[in-house]
Amino acid sequence: MRKIILVFLIIVILVSAFVYRNNNNLNIVISALPNRGDIQSDTLRYRVYLWGIFPLGEAVFSNKGIEEYHGKKVYHLSATAQSLKILSAFFKGYATLDSYIDIRDSNPILFKQRLAVTGKKEINKEIIYDQTRGIMSMAGVKRQILPNTQDPLSAIFNIRRIDFDKMKDIQMNINTN
């Protein structure tokens, strides 16, 4: 009986190591992309794993294009994340994020966040940025911010645009509240 348990445990460890290696090796992930088809430059689909082995959910980052917000042209970035349907009996949650970024200076103007987890109260946040006055406001509460403060999505947007061959150091102020 002990031999059976030991063999089973060794098989589980080997399979876990193989899955971990395949999920976290950048060369393997990139080489598999052409076989997936339907690759879009304005959307990034990402599978979220626990310890790099167990799939928990999926996140989708997308560029919704240029829109108009209060008379300004803005980029509308969106991200959604949700737990896998197979886990819905144990845990169900999702998040949606929207960022509206001024085309002229690549700074956020508006950030919306919605989080929901089974058994917890849904959280909705809307943050308005006034970069010229150095103020952000959330639910009527105003706070001082540093110049060019970014929200999580605008930070990703701006990092994508940096030429790291020319720039060795960067400093970015990110609002995570």
XYZ file of C-alpha atoms in Angstrom, residues 10-177:
168
model
C 5.961 10.762 -7.441
C 3.691 10.859 -10.520
C 1.828 13.881 -9.129
C 5.117 15.688 -8.435
C 6.473 14.929 -11.920
C 3.272 16.053 -13.644
C 3.193 19.211 -11.503
C 6.819 19.990 -12.367
C 6.096 19.477 -16.085
C 3.010 21.726 -15.982
C 4.870 24.372 -13.963
C 7.734 24.350 -16.485
C 5.383 24.664 -19.469
C 3.314 27.440 -17.877
C 6.287 29.531 -16.757
C 8.861 29.070 -19.510
C 8.698 32.127 -21.758
C 10.231 30.302 -24.742
C 7.568 27.575 -24.619
C 4.731 30.075 -24.198
C 5.884 32.270 -27.102
C 6.592 29.336 -29.430
C 3.037 28.042 -28.864
C 1.387 31.354 -29.822
C 1.287 30.839 -33.626
C -0.565 27.532 -33.142
C -3.320 29.224 -31.140
C -4.587 31.386 -34.009
C -6.841 34.434 -33.508
C -4.040 36.633 -32.145
C -5.134 40.245 -31.840
C -2.776 43.149 -31.220
C -5.291 45.098 -29.131
C -6.206 42.265 -26.736
C -4.133 40.241 -24.293
C -5.670 37.128 -22.794
C -3.908 35.738 -19.747
C -4.585 32.579 -17.721
C -3.944 32.987 -13.984
C -2.380 30.008 -12.188
C -1.953 29.190 -8.517
C 1.735 28.346 -7.947
C 2.128 28.175 -11.717
C 0.264 24.844 -11.794
C -3.446 25.098 -11.008
C -5.551 27.321 -13.308
C -7.734 29.704 -11.297
C -9.003 32.304 -13.713
C -8.566 34.315 -16.826
C -7.771 37.985 -17.370
C -8.329 39.954 -20.563
C -6.652 43.300 -21.225
C -7.968 45.254 -24.189
C -7.646 48.584 -25.932
C -11.149 49.856 -26.726
C -9.755 52.598 -28.946
C -10.093 56.362 -28.914
C -13.209 57.880 -27.346
C -14.337 61.303 -26.223
C -14.652 62.065 -22.509
C -15.741 65.555 -21.374
C -14.570 67.071 -24.645
C -11.148 65.384 -24.581
C -9.902 62.588 -26.799
C -8.884 59.646 -24.614
C -7.678 56.087 -24.967
C -10.101 53.668 -23.325
C -8.330 50.678 -21.801
C -10.237 47.838 -20.193
C -9.365 44.771 -18.166
C -11.568 41.997 -16.873
C -10.688 39.018 -14.751
C -12.850 36.175 -13.548
C -12.495 32.826 -11.892
C -12.860 29.738 -14.060
C -16.343 28.246 -14.334
C -15.084 24.901 -13.050
C -14.291 26.591 -9.712
C -17.665 28.332 -9.369
C -18.914 25.772 -6.822
C -16.063 26.780 -4.483
C -15.225 30.338 -5.420
C -16.634 32.878 -7.818
C -15.228 36.322 -8.388
C -14.616 38.898 -11.064
C -13.074 42.289 -11.563
C -13.499 44.932 -14.232
C -11.190 47.896 -14.671
C -11.536 50.807 -17.073
C -9.010 53.567 -17.597
C -9.467 56.667 -19.707
C -6.092 58.129 -20.678
C -5.529 61.594 -22.141
C -4.006 61.243 -25.620
C -1.830 64.349 -25.205
C 0.142 63.407 -22.079
C -0.714 59.697 -21.553
C -2.000 60.388 -18.037
C -5.242 58.951 -16.693
C -8.328 61.140 -16.428
C -10.748 58.543 -15.058
C -10.303 55.090 -13.534
C -13.193 52.744 -12.709
C -12.921 49.535 -10.729
C -15.558 46.942 -9.905
C -14.755 43.895 -7.753
C -17.123 41.099 -6.759
C -16.437 37.962 -4.740
C -19.026 35.454 -3.587
C -20.131 36.215 -0.045
C -18.665 39.742 0.006
C -20.120 43.149 -0.780
C -19.357 44.365 -4.302
C -16.781 47.167 -4.458
C -17.192 49.989 -6.969
C -14.622 52.769 -7.212
C -14.414 55.720 -9.543
C -11.324 57.898 -9.391
C -11.111 61.200 -11.234
C -7.644 62.624 -11.874
C -6.869 66.321 -12.276
C -3.220 66.093 -13.259
C -2.808 69.852 -13.820
C -3.828 70.653 -10.223
C -2.240 67.481 -8.785
C -5.477 66.161 -7.288
C -7.401 62.914 -7.479
C -10.905 62.493 -6.126
C -12.766 59.362 -5.102
C -16.315 59.482 -3.686
C -15.959 63.210 -3.024
C -12.679 62.845 -1.117
C -9.774 64.719 -2.715
C -6.100 63.853 -2.309
C -2.855 65.364 -3.501
C -1.027 63.302 -6.097
C 2.434 63.514 -7.562
C 2.816 64.717 -11.161
C 1.995 62.097 -13.797
C 0.406 59.680 -11.303
C -0.822 56.546 -13.064
C -3.511 53.971 -12.351
C -2.640 50.283 -12.907
C -3.887 50.150 -16.527
C -2.318 53.442 -17.601
C 0.957 52.286 -16.018
C 0.890 49.155 -18.202
C 0.010 51.319 -21.221
C 2.934 53.659 -20.577
C 5.424 50.871 -19.815
C 4.576 49.293 -23.185
C 5.601 52.534 -24.897
C 9.037 52.836 -23.243
C 12.112 52.034 -25.320
C 14.244 50.218 -22.734
C 17.229 50.237 -25.102
C 17.398 54.025 -24.663
C 16.202 54.311 -21.070
C 17.991 52.628 -18.181
C 15.995 53.998 -15.222
C 12.337 54.894 -14.932
C 10.311 56.343 -12.115
C 6.544 56.065 -12.128
C 3.975 57.106 -9.532
C 1.159 54.563 -9.362
C -2.098 54.992 -7.460
C -3.049 51.557 -6.129
C -5.789 52.804 -3.798
